[in-house]
Amino acid sequence: SQQGEEDPQALSIQEGENATMNCSYKTSINNLQWYRQNSGRGLVHLILIRSNEREKHSGRLRVTLDTSKKSSSLLITASRAADTASYFCATEPQGGSEKLVFGKGTKLTVNP
Amino acid sequence: DTGVSQNPRHKITKRGQNVTFRCDPISEHNRLYWYRQTLGQGPEFLTYFQNEAQLEKSRLLSDRFSAERPKGSFSTLEIQRTEQGDSAMYLCASSYRGSEQYFGPGTRLTVT
């Protein structure tokens, strides 16, 4: 079963605009990770945020985590056509398991 | 290239045949994970190893599936008596405890 729910399912923007994707999850977590996947390829790790962190930055990426609402957001600033991909959030549930539980992803299209 | 590698990248097989996939993790990582991804969905956890010990298996991993990591380095995933429903992308990832999981490019299985 999939814990994470990304919102929106699809997003289309113009180059230079910001893109915001949201993720909600159901159970308590150790950490939450965001991944990018280009069509038919493997996943590229973007950023990991731990349950005791509220915000993290990496280059043009900004991730927030609200454990009280069980939600996270990924902001990509000044988007580029190369950012076109599917973006997944994945949670590592508390309780000893180290598996990641993924959502269905947000398909982002950045138009040149 | 020091990333996670998977072989083969593509496999087409007839229903009822056995297939085996290989994953070579990042060399210093002691955790190795297998996931399965179908079209339009996020990856779903199958199993994971810490060194050579298989610590968790998903209910998705039926009796036809077996995974090994005999020397704590590379891992194999075998599917016996393949069915059309096994068609998917099989992804391998590796990590340290509590850190990011790094994914390989995946093996795309098509069962005809």
PDB file of C-alpha atoms in Angstrom:
ATOM      1  CA  SER A   1       0.000   0.000   0.000  1.00  0.00           C
ATOM      2  CA  GLN A   2       1.158   3.526  -0.675  1.00  0.00           C
ATOM      3  CA  GLN A   3       1.270   5.975   2.191  1.00  0.00           C
ATOM      4  CA  GLY A   4       2.162   9.201   0.437  1.00  0.00           C
ATOM      5  CA  GLU A   5      -0.194  11.234  -1.661  1.00  0.00           C
ATOM      6  CA  GLU A   6       1.311  13.880  -3.882  1.00  0.00           C
ATOM      7  CA  ASP A   7      -0.702  16.840  -4.971  1.00  0.00           C
ATOM      8  CA  PRO A   8      -1.215  17.854  -7.689  1.00  0.00           C
ATOM      9  CA  GLN A   9      -0.974  14.718  -9.841  1.00  0.00           C
ATOM     10  CA  ALA A  10       0.197  16.844 -12.756  1.00  0.00           C
ATOM     11  CA  LEU A  11       1.580  20.366 -13.027  1.00  0.00           C
ATOM     12  CA  SER A  12       2.457  22.368 -16.128  1.00  0.00           C
ATOM     13  CA  ILE A  13       4.353  25.669 -15.856  1.00  0.00           C
ATOM     14  CA  GLN A  14       6.538  27.984 -17.937  1.00  0.00           C
ATOM     15  CA  GLU A  15      10.300  28.087 -17.625  1.00  0.00           C
ATOM     16  CA  GLY A  16      11.353  30.528 -14.918  1.00  0.00           C
ATOM     17  CA  GLU A  17       8.242  30.005 -12.791  1.00  0.00           C
ATOM     18  CA  ASN A  18       8.266  28.270  -9.411  1.00  0.00           C
ATOM     19  CA  ALA A  19       6.776  24.809  -8.959  1.00  0.00           C
ATOM     20  CA  THR A  20       5.272  23.630  -5.679  1.00  0.00           C
ATOM     21  CA  MET A  21       4.384  20.006  -5.007  1.00  0.00           C
ATOM     22  CA  ASN A  22       2.767  18.718  -1.851  1.00  0.00           C
ATOM     23  CA  CYS A  23       2.875  15.372  -0.113  1.00  0.00           C
ATOM     24  CA  SER A  24       0.684  14.011   2.646  1.00  0.00           C
ATOM     25  CA  TYR A  25       1.297  10.810   4.572  1.00  0.00           C
ATOM     26  CA  LYS A  26      -0.480   8.751   7.190  1.00  0.00           C
ATOM     27  CA  THR A  27       1.854   7.400   9.879  1.00  0.00           C
ATOM     28  CA  SER A  28       4.700   8.751  12.018  1.00  0.00           C
ATOM     29  CA  ILE A  29       8.005   8.879  10.215  1.00  0.00           C
ATOM     30  CA  ASN A  30      11.759   8.948  10.764  1.00  0.00           C
ATOM     31  CA  ASN A  31      12.415  10.958   7.635  1.00  0.00           C
ATOM     32  CA  LEU A  32      10.907  12.014   4.325  1.00  0.00           C
ATOM     33  CA  GLN A  33      12.793  11.987   1.034  1.00  0.00           C
ATOM     34  CA  TRP A  34      12.029  13.532  -2.346  1.00  0.00           C
ATOM     35  CA  TYR A  35      13.061  11.856  -5.580  1.00  0.00           C
ATOM     36  CA  ARG A  36      12.947  12.789  -9.269  1.00  0.00           C
ATOM     37  CA  GLN A  37      12.347  10.289 -12.053  1.00  0.00           C
ATOM     38  CA  ASN A  38      12.740  11.019 -15.720  1.00  0.00           C
ATOM     39  CA  SER A  39      10.513   9.007 -18.020  1.00  0.00           C
ATOM     40  CA  GLY A  40      11.226   5.286 -17.720  1.00  0.00           C
ATOM     41  CA  ARG A  41      14.426   5.746 -15.753  1.00  0.00           C
ATOM     42  CA  GLY A  42      15.711   5.229 -12.206  1.00  0.00           C
ATOM     43  CA  LEU A  43      15.066   7.586  -9.319  1.00  0.00           C
ATOM     44  CA  VAL A  44      17.422  10.412  -8.457  1.00  0.00           C
ATOM     45  CA  HIS A  45      17.614  11.406  -4.800  1.00  0.00           C
ATOM     46  CA  LEU A  46      16.933  15.114  -4.262  1.00  0.00           C
ATOM     47  CA  ILE A  47      16.735  15.807  -0.553  1.00  0.00           C
ATOM     48  CA  LEU A  48      16.132  14.119   2.814  1.00  0.00           C
ATOM     49  CA  ILE A  49      14.451  15.877   5.725  1.00  0.00           C
ATOM     50  CA  ARG A  50      14.350  14.293   9.166  1.00  0.00           C
ATOM     51  CA  SER A  51      11.298  14.309  11.406  1.00  0.00           C
ATOM     52  CA  ASN A  52      12.869  16.869  13.758  1.00  0.00           C
ATOM     53  CA  GLU A  53      13.602  19.304  10.911  1.00  0.00           C
ATOM     54  CA  ARG A  54      11.137  21.818   9.526  1.00  0.00           C
ATOM     55  CA  GLU A  55      12.857  23.165   6.421  1.00  0.00           C
ATOM     56  CA  LYS A  56      15.776  22.291   4.202  1.00  0.00           C
ATOM     57  CA  HIS A  57      17.358  23.843   1.133  1.00  0.00           C
ATOM     58  CA  SER A  58      19.487  22.453  -1.641  1.00  0.00           C
ATOM     59  CA  GLY A  59      20.267  24.725  -4.577  1.00  0.00           C
ATOM     60  CA  ARG A  60      16.932  25.654  -6.187  1.00  0.00           C
ATOM     61  CA  LEU A  61      15.040  23.190  -3.981  1.00  0.00           C
ATOM     62  CA  ARG A  62      13.267  24.001  -0.742  1.00  0.00           C
ATOM     63  CA  VAL A  63      11.542  21.319   1.301  1.00  0.00           C
ATOM     64  CA  THR A  64       9.304  21.863   4.302  1.00  0.00           C
ATOM     65  CA  LEU A  65       7.955  19.290   6.725  1.00  0.00           C
ATOM     66  CA  ASP A  66       4.991  19.672   9.089  1.00  0.00           C
ATOM     67  CA  THR A  67       4.767  16.533  11.198  1.00  0.00           C
ATOM     68  CA  SER A  68       1.639  17.779  12.998  1.00  0.00           C
ATOM     69  CA  LYS A  69      -0.192  17.877   9.652  1.00  0.00           C
ATOM     70  CA  LYS A  70       1.743  14.917   8.247  1.00  0.00           C
ATOM     71  CA  SER A  71       2.620  16.893   5.160  1.00  0.00           C
ATOM     72  CA  SER A  72       5.608  18.120   3.185  1.00  0.00           C
ATOM     73  CA  SER A  73       6.134  20.426   0.260  1.00  0.00           C
ATOM     74  CA  LEU A  74       8.814  20.652  -2.414  1.00  0.00           C
ATOM     75  CA  LEU A  75       9.437  24.024  -4.042  1.00  0.00           C
ATOM     76  CA  ILE A  76      11.539  24.273  -7.182  1.00  0.00           C
ATOM     77  CA  THR A  77      12.441  27.884  -7.915  1.00  0.00           C
ATOM     78  CA  ALA A  78      13.254  29.352 -11.327  1.00  0.00           C
ATOM     79  CA  SER A  79      12.277  26.141 -13.101  1.00  0.00           C
ATOM     80  CA  ARG A  80      14.031  24.915 -16.233  1.00  0.00           C
ATOM     81  CA  ALA A  81      12.893  22.629 -19.039  1.00  0.00           C
ATOM     82  CA  ALA A  82      15.330  20.034 -17.647  1.00  0.00           C
ATOM     83  CA  ASP A  83      13.252  19.887 -14.452  1.00  0.00           C
ATOM     84  CA  THR A  84      10.511  18.114 -16.423  1.00  0.00           C
ATOM     85  CA  ALA A  85      10.071  14.781 -14.619  1.00  0.00           C
ATOM     86  CA  SER A  86       7.936  12.944 -12.085  1.00  0.00           C
ATOM     87  CA  TYR A  87       8.578  13.824  -8.450  1.00  0.00           C
ATOM     88  CA  PHE A  88       7.929  11.388  -5.623  1.00  0.00           C
ATOM     89  CA  CYS A  89       7.908  11.782  -1.888  1.00  0.00           C
ATOM     90  CA  ALA A  90       8.915   8.751   0.141  1.00  0.00           C
ATOM     91  CA  THR A  91       8.595   8.269   3.863  1.00  0.00           C
ATOM     92  CA  GLU A  92      10.554   6.008   6.186  1.00  0.00           C
ATOM     93  CA  PRO A  93       7.985   4.964   8.800  1.00  0.00           C
ATOM     94  CA  GLN A  94       8.878   4.842  12.478  1.00  0.00           C
ATOM     95  CA  GLY A  95       9.027   1.401  14.024  1.00  0.00           C
ATOM     96  CA  GLY A  96      12.250  -0.144  12.854  1.00  0.00           C
ATOM     97  CA  SER A  97      11.528  -0.825   9.214  1.00  0.00           C
ATOM     98  CA  GLU A  98      13.907   0.891   6.827  1.00  0.00           C
ATOM     99  CA  LYS A  99      11.703   0.569   3.779  1.00  0.00           C
ATOM    100  CA  LEU A 100      10.541   3.666   1.941  1.00  0.00           C
ATOM    101  CA  VAL A 101       6.842   4.137   1.250  1.00  0.00           C
ATOM    102  CA  PHE A 102       6.234   6.130  -1.925  1.00  0.00           C
ATOM    103  CA  GLY A 103       3.324   8.141  -3.221  1.00  0.00           C
ATOM    104  CA  LYS A 104       2.099   8.082  -6.812  1.00  0.00           C
ATOM    105  CA  GLY A 105       4.088  11.161  -7.760  1.00  0.00           C
ATOM    106  CA  THR A 106       3.538  14.538  -9.369  1.00  0.00           C
ATOM    107  CA  LYS A 107       4.260  14.809 -13.089  1.00  0.00           C
ATOM    108  CA  LEU A 108       5.873  18.204 -13.696  1.00  0.00           C
ATOM    109  CA  THR A 109       6.146  19.677 -17.175  1.00  0.00           C
ATOM    110  CA  VAL A 110       8.215  22.826 -17.636  1.00  0.00           C
ATOM    111  CA  ASN A 111       7.530  24.450 -20.988  1.00  0.00           C
ATOM    112  CA  PRO A 112      10.378  26.389 -22.636  1.00  0.00           C
TER     113      PRO A 112
ATOM    114  CA  ASP B   1      30.946   4.994 -12.082  1.00  0.00           C
ATOM    115  CA  THR B   2      30.354   4.335  -8.379  1.00  0.00           C
ATOM    116  CA  GLY B   3      26.559   4.333  -8.418  1.00  0.00           C
ATOM    117  CA  VAL B   4      24.154   1.421  -8.073  1.00  0.00           C
ATOM    118  CA  SER B   5      24.154  -0.788 -11.161  1.00  0.00           C
ATOM    119  CA  GLN B   6      21.550  -3.281 -12.307  1.00  0.00           C
ATOM    120  CA  ASN B   7      21.620  -5.952 -14.973  1.00  0.00           C
ATOM    121  CA  PRO B   8      20.039  -6.598 -17.319  1.00  0.00           C
ATOM    122  CA  ARG B   9      18.372  -3.277 -18.099  1.00  0.00           C
ATOM    123  CA  HIS B  10      15.594  -4.950 -20.046  1.00  0.00           C
ATOM    124  CA  LYS B  11      14.258  -8.495 -20.002  1.00  0.00           C
ATOM    125  CA  ILE B  12      11.530  -9.973 -22.149  1.00  0.00           C
ATOM    126  CA  THR B  13      10.397 -13.443 -21.173  1.00  0.00           C
ATOM    127  CA  LYS B  14       7.545 -15.809 -21.823  1.00  0.00           C
ATOM    128  CA  ARG B  15       5.040 -16.627 -19.165  1.00  0.00           C
ATOM    129  CA  GLY B  16       6.190 -19.541 -17.047  1.00  0.00           C
ATOM    130  CA  GLN B  17       9.902 -18.916 -17.483  1.00  0.00           C
ATOM    131  CA  ASN B  18      12.267 -18.037 -14.635  1.00  0.00           C
ATOM    132  CA  VAL B  19      14.225 -14.785 -14.607  1.00  0.00           C
ATOM    133  CA  THR B  20      17.049 -13.476 -12.439  1.00  0.00           C
ATOM    134  CA  PHE B  21      18.143  -9.873 -11.964  1.00  0.00           C
ATOM    135  CA  ARG B  22      21.355  -8.614 -10.421  1.00  0.00           C
ATOM    136  CA  CYS B  23      22.068  -5.491  -8.395  1.00  0.00           C
ATOM    137  CA  ASP B  24      25.492  -4.148  -7.451  1.00  0.00           C
ATOM    138  CA  PRO B  25      25.193  -1.524  -4.700  1.00  0.00           C
ATOM    139  CA  ILE B  26      27.496   1.361  -3.877  1.00  0.00           C
ATOM    140  CA  SER B  27      30.490  -0.432  -2.399  1.00  0.00           C
ATOM    141  CA  GLU B  28      30.470   0.990   1.116  1.00  0.00           C
ATOM    142  CA  HIS B  29      26.704   0.653   1.603  1.00  0.00           C
ATOM    143  CA  ASN B  30      25.605  -2.241   3.809  1.00  0.00           C
ATOM    144  CA  ARG B  31      21.853  -1.859   3.153  1.00  0.00           C
ATOM    145  CA  LEU B  32      20.340  -3.076  -0.104  1.00  0.00           C
ATOM    146  CA  TYR B  33      16.670  -2.763  -1.098  1.00  0.00           C
ATOM    147  CA  TRP B  34      14.445  -4.084  -3.885  1.00  0.00           C
ATOM    148  CA  TYR B  35      11.354  -2.228  -5.096  1.00  0.00           C
ATOM    149  CA  ARG B  36       8.881  -2.793  -7.919  1.00  0.00           C
ATOM    150  CA  GLN B  37       7.268  -0.030  -9.937  1.00  0.00           C
ATOM    151  CA  THR B  38       4.372  -0.327 -12.354  1.00  0.00           C
ATOM    152  CA  LEU B  39       3.250   2.311 -14.841  1.00  0.00           C
ATOM    153  CA  GLY B  40       1.858   5.439 -13.235  1.00  0.00           C
ATOM    154  CA  GLN B  41       2.637   4.301  -9.699  1.00  0.00           C
ATOM    155  CA  GLY B  42       5.376   4.962  -7.207  1.00  0.00           C
ATOM    156  CA  PRO B  43       7.825   2.198  -6.303  1.00  0.00           C
ATOM    157  CA  GLU B  44       6.606  -0.444  -3.867  1.00  0.00           C
ATOM    158  CA  PHE B  45       8.936  -2.074  -1.378  1.00  0.00           C
ATOM    159  CA  LEU B  46       9.726  -5.773  -1.857  1.00  0.00           C
ATOM    160  CA  THR B  47      12.575  -6.654   0.490  1.00  0.00           C
ATOM    161  CA  TYR B  48      15.808  -5.434   2.059  1.00  0.00           C
ATOM    162  CA  PHE B  49      19.123  -6.721   3.333  1.00  0.00           C
ATOM    163  CA  GLN B  50      21.537  -5.562   5.942  1.00  0.00           C
ATOM    164  CA  ASN B  51      24.816  -7.096   4.851  1.00  0.00           C
ATOM    165  CA  GLU B  52      23.827 -10.681   3.896  1.00  0.00           C
ATOM    166  CA  ALA B  53      20.791 -10.896   6.213  1.00  0.00           C
ATOM    167  CA  GLN B  54      17.352 -10.447   4.673  1.00  0.00           C
ATOM    168  CA  LEU B  55      15.570  -8.402   7.331  1.00  0.00           C
ATOM    169  CA  GLU B  56      12.147  -7.699   5.858  1.00  0.00           C
ATOM    170  CA  LYS B  57       9.951  -9.012   3.068  1.00  0.00           C
ATOM    171  CA  SER B  58       6.766  -7.441   1.756  1.00  0.00           C
ATOM    172  CA  ARG B  59       3.556  -9.398   1.321  1.00  0.00           C
ATOM    173  CA  LEU B  60       4.027  -8.526  -2.363  1.00  0.00           C
ATOM    174  CA  LEU B  61       6.896 -11.004  -2.412  1.00  0.00           C
ATOM    175  CA  SER B  62       5.071 -14.237  -3.173  1.00  0.00           C
ATOM    176  CA  ASP B  63       6.649 -17.679  -2.974  1.00  0.00           C
ATOM    177  CA  ARG B  64       7.706 -17.313  -6.600  1.00  0.00           C
ATOM    178  CA  PHE B  65      10.079 -14.505  -5.656  1.00  0.00           C
ATOM    179  CA  SER B  66      13.393 -15.049  -3.901  1.00  0.00           C
ATOM    180  CA  ALA B  67      16.218 -12.644  -3.178  1.00  0.00           C
ATOM    181  CA  GLU B  68      19.735 -13.285  -1.987  1.00  0.00           C
ATOM    182  CA  ARG B  69      22.778 -11.307  -1.023  1.00  0.00           C
ATOM    183  CA  PRO B  70      25.247 -14.105  -0.386  1.00  0.00           C
ATOM    184  CA  LYS B  71      28.384 -12.178   0.548  1.00  0.00           C
ATOM    185  CA  GLY B  72      26.832  -8.919   1.600  1.00  0.00           C
ATOM    186  CA  SER B  73      27.787  -7.279  -1.669  1.00  0.00           C
ATOM    187  CA  PHE B  74      25.707  -7.824  -4.845  1.00  0.00           C
ATOM    188  CA  SER B  75      22.167  -9.168  -4.706  1.00  0.00           C
ATOM    189  CA  THR B  76      20.001 -11.259  -7.018  1.00  0.00           C
ATOM    190  CA  LEU B  77      16.228 -11.286  -7.360  1.00  0.00           C
ATOM    191  CA  GLU B  78      14.736 -14.374  -8.978  1.00  0.00           C
ATOM    192  CA  ILE B  79      11.165 -14.754 -10.178  1.00  0.00           C
ATOM    193  CA  GLN B  80      10.049 -18.298 -10.897  1.00  0.00           C
ATOM    194  CA  ARG B  81       7.179 -19.220 -13.227  1.00  0.00           C
ATOM    195  CA  THR B  82       6.675 -15.641 -14.331  1.00  0.00           C
ATOM    196  CA  GLU B  83       3.166 -14.296 -14.844  1.00  0.00           C
ATOM    197  CA  GLN B  84       2.020 -11.327 -16.917  1.00  0.00           C
ATOM    198  CA  GLY B  85       1.300  -9.433 -13.709  1.00  0.00           C
ATOM    199  CA  ASP B  86       5.016  -9.544 -12.919  1.00  0.00           C
ATOM    200  CA  SER B  87       5.698  -7.093 -15.750  1.00  0.00           C
ATOM    201  CA  ALA B  88       7.164  -4.016 -14.070  1.00  0.00           C
ATOM    202  CA  MET B  89      10.332  -2.065 -13.423  1.00  0.00           C
ATOM    203  CA  TYR B  90      12.420  -3.697 -10.699  1.00  0.00           C
ATOM    204  CA  LEU B  91      14.511  -1.146  -8.829  1.00  0.00           C
ATOM    205  CA  CYS B  92      17.421  -1.712  -6.494  1.00  0.00           C
ATOM    206  CA  ALA B  93      18.707   0.823  -3.968  1.00  0.00           C
ATOM    207  CA  SER B  94      21.468   0.954  -1.380  1.00  0.00           C
ATOM    208  CA  SER B  95      22.212   3.072   1.681  1.00  0.00           C
ATOM    209  CA  TYR B  96      23.778   3.452   5.089  1.00  0.00           C
ATOM    210  CA  ARG B  97      21.380   3.185   8.038  1.00  0.00           C
ATOM    211  CA  GLY B  98      19.310   6.322   8.331  1.00  0.00           C
ATOM    212  CA  SER B  99      20.620   7.914   5.180  1.00  0.00           C
ATOM    213  CA  GLU B 100      19.425   8.453   1.661  1.00  0.00           C
ATOM    214  CA  GLN B 101      18.630   5.460  -0.503  1.00  0.00           C
ATOM    215  CA  TYR B 102      20.376   5.645  -3.876  1.00  0.00           C
ATOM    216  CA  PHE B 103      18.631   3.886  -6.720  1.00  0.00           C
ATOM    217  CA  GLY B 104      19.943   2.053  -9.742  1.00  0.00           C
ATOM    218  CA  PRO B 105      18.545   2.479 -13.275  1.00  0.00           C
ATOM    219  CA  GLY B 106      16.194  -0.487 -12.872  1.00  0.00           C
ATOM    220  CA  THR B 107      15.461  -3.655 -14.828  1.00  0.00           C
ATOM    221  CA  ARG B 108      12.337  -3.475 -16.982  1.00  0.00           C
ATOM    222  CA  LEU B 109      10.648  -6.886 -17.151  1.00  0.00           C
ATOM    223  CA  THR B 110       8.079  -7.700 -19.809  1.00  0.00           C
ATOM    224  CA  VAL B 111       6.283 -11.030 -19.553  1.00  0.00           C
ATOM    225  CA  THR B 112       4.534 -12.065 -22.769  1.00  0.00           C
TER     226      THR B 112
END
